[in-house]
PDB file of C-alpha atoms in Angstrom:
ATOM      1  CA  ARG A   1     131.342 101.563  96.680  1.00  0.00           C
ATOM      2  CA  ALA A   2     130.734  97.817  96.722  1.00  0.00           C
ATOM      3  CA  ALA A   3     128.979  96.104  99.603  1.00  0.00           C
ATOM      4  CA  PRO A   4     131.171  94.254 102.152  1.00  0.00           C
ATOM      5  CA  GLY A   5     132.035  90.781 100.986  1.00  0.00           C
ATOM      6  CA  LEU A   6     131.137  91.549  97.362  1.00  0.00           C
ATOM      7  CA  ALA A   7     134.662  91.061  96.027  1.00  0.00           C
ATOM      8  CA  ARG A   8     134.831  87.622  97.664  1.00  0.00           C
ATOM      9  CA  ALA A   9     131.359  86.751  96.368  1.00  0.00           C
ATOM     10  CA  ARG A  10     132.414  87.698  92.845  1.00  0.00           C
ATOM     11  CA  ARG A  11     135.633  85.654  93.097  1.00  0.00           C
ATOM     12  CA  GLU A  12     133.859  82.579  94.431  1.00  0.00           C
ATOM     13  CA  ALA A  13     130.959  82.857  91.993  1.00  0.00           C
ATOM     14  CA  SER A  14     133.297  83.317  89.024  1.00  0.00           C
ATOM     15  CA  HIS A  15     135.514  80.435  90.195  1.00  0.00           C
ATOM     16  CA  ASP A  16     132.433  78.232  90.398  1.00  0.00           C
ATOM     17  CA  SER A  17     131.209  79.235  86.945  1.00  0.00           C
ATOM     18  CA  ARG A  18     134.585  78.332  85.403  1.00  0.00           C
ATOM     19  CA  ASP A  19     134.281  74.830  86.868  1.00  0.00           C
ATOM     20  CA  ASN A  20     130.993  73.996  85.138  1.00  0.00           C
ATOM     21  CA  THR A  21     132.579  71.324  82.937  1.00  0.00           C
ATOM     22  CA  ALA A  22     133.497  69.121  85.900  1.00  0.00           C
ATOM     23  CA  PRO A  23     131.412  65.973  86.265  1.00  0.00           C
ATOM     24  CA  ALA A  24     128.495  66.212  88.634  1.00  0.00           C
ATOM     25  CA  THR A  25     129.361  65.212  92.156  1.00  0.00           C
ATOM     26  CA  GLU A  26     127.140  64.354  95.076  1.00  0.00           C
ATOM     27  CA  ALA A  27     127.587  67.917  96.368  1.00  0.00           C
ATOM     28  CA  ARG A  28     126.467  69.332  93.006  1.00  0.00           C
ATOM     29  CA  LYS A  29     123.338  67.267  92.635  1.00  0.00           C
ATOM     30  CA  SER A  30     120.067  68.869  91.721  1.00  0.00           C
ATOM     31  CA  HIS A  31     118.383  70.996  94.343  1.00  0.00           C
ATOM     32  CA  ARG A  32     114.930  70.221  92.965  1.00  0.00           C
ATOM     33  CA  ARG A  33     112.875  68.300  95.469  1.00  0.00           C
ATOM     34  CA  HIS A  34     109.231  68.839  94.621  1.00  0.00           C
ATOM     35  CA  SER A  35     106.866  68.345  97.494  1.00  0.00           C
ATOM     36  CA  ALA A  36     104.380  65.495  97.521  1.00  0.00           C
ATOM     37  CA  SER A  37     101.665  67.945  96.436  1.00  0.00           C
ATOM     38  CA  GLY A  38     103.632  68.915  93.325  1.00  0.00           C
ATOM     39  CA  MET A  39     103.991  72.475  94.562  1.00  0.00           C
ATOM     40  CA  ALA A  40     107.329  74.186  94.924  1.00  0.00           C
ATOM     41  CA  ARG A  41     109.239  73.965  98.170  1.00  0.00           C
ATOM     42  CA  PHE A  42     110.700  77.219  99.491  1.00  0.00           C
ATOM     43  CA  LEU A  43     113.298  77.990 102.125  1.00  0.00           C
ATOM     44  CA  VAL A  44     112.865  81.439 103.670  1.00  0.00           C
ATOM     45  CA  ILE A  45     115.885  82.788 105.565  1.00  0.00           C
ATOM     46  CA  ASP A  46     115.543  86.051 107.463  1.00  0.00           C
ATOM     47  CA  ASP A  47     116.647  87.142 110.920  1.00  0.00           C
ATOM     48  CA  ASP A  48     113.489  89.281 111.213  1.00  0.00           C
ATOM     49  CA  SER A  49     110.849  86.797 112.346  1.00  0.00           C
ATOM     50  CA  THR A  50     107.965  89.074 111.311  1.00  0.00           C
ATOM     51  CA  ILE A  51     109.182  89.315 107.717  1.00  0.00           C
ATOM     52  CA  ARG A  52     110.030  85.601 107.640  1.00  0.00           C
ATOM     53  CA  HIS A  53     106.568  84.587 108.904  1.00  0.00           C
ATOM     54  CA  LEU A  54     104.792  86.954 106.478  1.00  0.00           C
ATOM     55  CA  ILE A  55     106.704  85.547 103.505  1.00  0.00           C
ATOM     56  CA  ALA A  56     105.972  81.992 104.677  1.00  0.00           C
ATOM     57  CA  TYR A  57     102.288  82.826 105.178  1.00  0.00           C
ATOM     58  CA  ALA A  58     101.965  84.240 101.637  1.00  0.00           C
ATOM     59  CA  LEU A  59     103.696  81.227 100.104  1.00  0.00           C
ATOM     60  CA  GLU A  60     101.697  78.698 102.140  1.00  0.00           C
ATOM     61  CA  THR A  61      98.455  80.485 101.254  1.00  0.00           C
ATOM     62  CA  ALA A  62      99.448  80.104  97.594  1.00  0.00           C
ATOM     63  CA  GLY A  63      99.803  76.348  98.226  1.00  0.00           C
ATOM     64  CA  HIS A  64     103.573  75.986  98.528  1.00  0.00           C
ATOM     65  CA  ASP A  65     105.612  74.097 101.121  1.00  0.00           C
ATOM     66  CA  VAL A  66     107.782  76.418 103.202  1.00  0.00           C
ATOM     67  CA  ALA A  67     110.661  75.885 105.610  1.00  0.00           C
ATOM     68  CA  GLN A  68     111.961  78.801 107.676  1.00  0.00           C
ATOM     69  CA  ALA A  69     115.320  79.683 109.175  1.00  0.00           C
ATOM     70  CA  GLY A  70     116.348  82.640 111.329  1.00  0.00           C
ATOM     71  CA  SER A  71     119.999  82.660 110.241  1.00  0.00           C
ATOM     72  CA  GLY A  72     122.107  81.719 107.280  1.00  0.00           C
ATOM     73  CA  ARG A  73     123.784  78.907 109.169  1.00  0.00           C
ATOM     74  CA  GLU A  74     120.420  77.443 110.183  1.00  0.00           C
ATOM     75  CA  GLY A  75     119.175  77.862 106.604  1.00  0.00           C
ATOM     76  CA  THR A  76     122.156  76.026 105.146  1.00  0.00           C
ATOM     77  CA  MET A  77     121.704  73.092 107.527  1.00  0.00           C
ATOM     78  CA  LEU A  78     117.968  73.011 106.838  1.00  0.00           C
ATOM     79  CA  PHE A  79     118.511  73.104 103.082  1.00  0.00           C
ATOM     80  CA  LYS A  80     120.990  70.252 103.208  1.00  0.00           C
ATOM     81  CA  SER A  81     118.574  68.095 105.195  1.00  0.00           C
ATOM     82  CA  LYS A  82     115.507  69.032 103.121  1.00  0.00           C
ATOM     83  CA  PRO A  83     116.398  70.810  99.841  1.00  0.00           C
ATOM     84  CA  ALA A  84     114.149  73.530  98.480  1.00  0.00           C
ATOM     85  CA  ASP A  85     113.280  74.505  94.930  1.00  0.00           C
ATOM     86  CA  VAL A  86     113.800  78.227  95.643  1.00  0.00           C
ATOM     87  CA  VAL A  87     115.568  80.085  98.461  1.00  0.00           C
ATOM     88  CA  ILE A  88     114.338  83.498  99.573  1.00  0.00           C
ATOM     89  CA  THR A  89     116.909  85.140 101.815  1.00  0.00           C
ATOM     90  CA  ASP A  90     117.567  88.456 103.451  1.00  0.00           C
ATOM     91  CA  LEU A  91     120.711  89.912 101.956  1.00  0.00           C
ATOM     92  CA  ILE A  92     121.760  91.781 105.073  1.00  0.00           C
ATOM     93  CA  MET A  93     121.715  89.750 108.281  1.00  0.00           C
ATOM     94  CA  PRO A  94     124.002  90.241 111.268  1.00  0.00           C
ATOM     95  CA  SER A  95     126.433  87.449 110.569  1.00  0.00           C
ATOM     96  CA  ASP A  96     126.177  85.145 107.597  1.00  0.00           C
ATOM     97  CA  SER A  97     123.854  86.065 104.749  1.00  0.00           C
ATOM     98  CA  LEU A  98     126.469  86.326 101.982  1.00  0.00           C
ATOM     99  CA  GLU A  99     128.261  83.210 103.188  1.00  0.00           C
ATOM    100  CA  THR A 100     124.987  81.277 103.039  1.00  0.00           C
ATOM    101  CA  VAL A 101     124.277  82.247  99.454  1.00  0.00           C
ATOM    102  CA  ILE A 102     127.883  81.588  98.398  1.00  0.00           C
ATOM    103  CA  GLU A 103     127.941  78.142 100.015  1.00  0.00           C
ATOM    104  CA  LEU A 104     124.609  77.056  98.547  1.00  0.00           C
ATOM    105  CA  ARG A 105     125.440  78.602  95.155  1.00  0.00           C
ATOM    106  CA  ASN A 106     128.728  76.680  95.014  1.00  0.00           C
ATOM    107  CA  GLU A 107     127.089  73.357  95.925  1.00  0.00           C
ATOM    108  CA  TYR A 108     123.912  73.874  93.886  1.00  0.00           C
ATOM    109  CA  PRO A 109     124.781  76.151  90.942  1.00  0.00           C
ATOM    110  CA  ALA A 110     121.265  76.133  89.458  1.00  0.00           C
ATOM    111  CA  LEU A 111     119.487  76.914  92.746  1.00  0.00           C
ATOM    112  CA  PRO A 112     117.310  80.004  92.277  1.00  0.00           C
ATOM    113  CA  PHE A 113     117.643  82.743  94.886  1.00  0.00           C
ATOM    114  CA  ILE A 114     115.363  85.673  95.575  1.00  0.00           C
ATOM    115  CA  LEU A 115     117.273  88.270  97.593  1.00  0.00           C
ATOM    116  CA  VAL A 116     115.414  90.531 100.008  1.00  0.00           C
ATOM    117  CA  SER A 117     117.118  93.705 101.179  1.00  0.00           C
ATOM    118  CA  GLY A 118     116.511  96.897 103.078  1.00  0.00           C
ATOM    119  CA  LEU A 119     118.573  98.597 100.377  1.00  0.00           C
ATOM    120  CA  ALA A 120     116.756  99.910  97.334  1.00  0.00           C
ATOM    121  CA  LYS A 121     116.197  97.219  94.718  1.00  0.00           C
ATOM    122  CA  ASP A 122     118.092  99.206  92.095  1.00  0.00           C
ATOM    123  CA  SER A 123     120.823 100.590  94.340  1.00  0.00           C
ATOM    124  CA  PRO A 124     124.329  99.942  92.995  1.00  0.00           C
ATOM    125  CA  GLN A 125     125.144  97.738  96.007  1.00  0.00           C
ATOM    126  CA  THR A 126     122.067  95.565  95.591  1.00  0.00           C
ATOM    127  CA  VAL A 127     122.540  95.242  91.845  1.00  0.00           C
ATOM    128  CA  ASP A 128     126.242  94.353  92.241  1.00  0.00           C
ATOM    129  CA  VAL A 129     125.555  91.703  94.869  1.00  0.00           C
ATOM    130  CA  ALA A 130     122.591  90.254  92.983  1.00  0.00           C
ATOM    131  CA  LEU A 131     124.670  89.948  89.816  1.00  0.00           C
ATOM    132  CA  ALA A 132     127.667  88.458  91.618  1.00  0.00           C
ATOM    133  CA  LEU A 133     125.485  85.900  93.398  1.00  0.00           C
ATOM    134  CA  GLN A 134     123.379  85.202  90.305  1.00  0.00           C
ATOM    135  CA  ALA A 135     120.120  85.974  92.095  1.00  0.00           C
ATOM    136  CA  ARG A 136     116.997  85.538  89.995  1.00  0.00           C
ATOM    137  CA  ARG A 137     115.228  88.499  91.574  1.00  0.00           C
ATOM    138  CA  THR A 138     115.566  91.068  94.332  1.00  0.00           C
ATOM    139  CA  LEU A 139     112.896  92.587  96.535  1.00  0.00           C
ATOM    140  CA  ALA A 140     113.406  95.827  98.429  1.00  0.00           C
ATOM    141  CA  LYS A 141     111.937  96.076 101.923  1.00  0.00           C
ATOM    142  CA  PRO A 142     109.262  97.051 102.521  1.00  0.00           C
ATOM    143  CA  PHE A 143     107.384  95.102  99.854  1.00  0.00           C
ATOM    144  CA  ASN A 144     103.799  93.941  99.714  1.00  0.00           C
ATOM    145  CA  LEU A 145     102.765  90.310  99.522  1.00  0.00           C
ATOM    146  CA  ALA A 146     101.251  90.729  96.064  1.00  0.00           C
ATOM    147  CA  GLU A 147     104.652  91.916  94.800  1.00  0.00           C
ATOM    148  CA  LEU A 148     106.295  88.900  96.461  1.00  0.00           C
ATOM    149  CA  LEU A 149     103.891  86.495  94.769  1.00  0.00           C
ATOM    150  CA  VAL A 150     104.477  88.091  91.349  1.00  0.00           C
ATOM    151  CA  VAL A 151     108.244  87.627  91.778  1.00  0.00           C
ATOM    152  CA  VAL A 152     107.773  84.047  93.008  1.00  0.00           C
ATOM    153  CA  THR A 153     105.531  83.216  90.047  1.00  0.00           C
ATOM    154  CA  GLU A 154     108.104  84.631  87.615  1.00  0.00           C
ATOM    155  CA  VAL A 155     110.882  82.549  89.144  1.00  0.00           C
ATOM    156  CA  LEU A 156     108.746  79.408  89.187  1.00  0.00           C
ATOM    157  CA  GLU A 157     107.804  79.912  85.551  1.00  0.00           C
ATOM    158  CA  GLU A 158     111.470  80.265  84.698  1.00  0.00           C
ATOM    159  CA  GLU A 159     112.134  77.041  86.593  1.00  0.00           C
ATOM    160  CA  LYS A 160     109.189  75.236  85.031  1.00  0.00           C
ATOM    161  CA  LEU A 161     107.654  74.691  88.463  1.00  0.00           C
ATOM    162  CA  HIS A 162     104.273  76.113  87.630  1.00  0.00           C
ATOM    163  CA  PRO A 163     101.908  76.764  90.514  1.00  0.00           C
ATOM    164  CA  PRO A 164      98.317  75.554  90.072  1.00  0.00           C
ATOM    165  CA  ALA A 165      95.835  77.851  88.408  1.00  0.00           C
ATOM    166  CA  PRO A 166      93.503  79.681  90.813  1.00  0.00           C
ATOM    167  CA  ASP A 167      90.117  78.053  91.354  1.00  0.00           C
TER     168      ASP A 167
END
């Protein structure tokens, strides 16, 4: 059985993909806003502050800029004021995780998402939602930081935002 909100996510994502011939508007501008250091900028959205801080710590240790939000609504506002290159978000939050991804996906169709979920990475619900929302990767909780960094590196390589080589 599909996850709640999946049918709407599919409808909105498919509606958006049909409209890809429309001229670019201000709302559909590029999300890419490289930091001054040339590293990727991440937005981490998770209602669990421990998980959010651990993800931010791993990314900052790898040399990336990181902004954090404790809710989808806060994440959307933060993204619009300071766009990120990649968004890492919890898939299941109390109020607005799907809405956040749908809103940002509709405004920034090329924005890469990494979805984090307490559901198994290959569960039918996770796979369905990830496909509908066009997520680049999913991570099942609990995950280790090395696994996170491998996924991040893969997404950055796909986006041509290569991190610096280790010293």
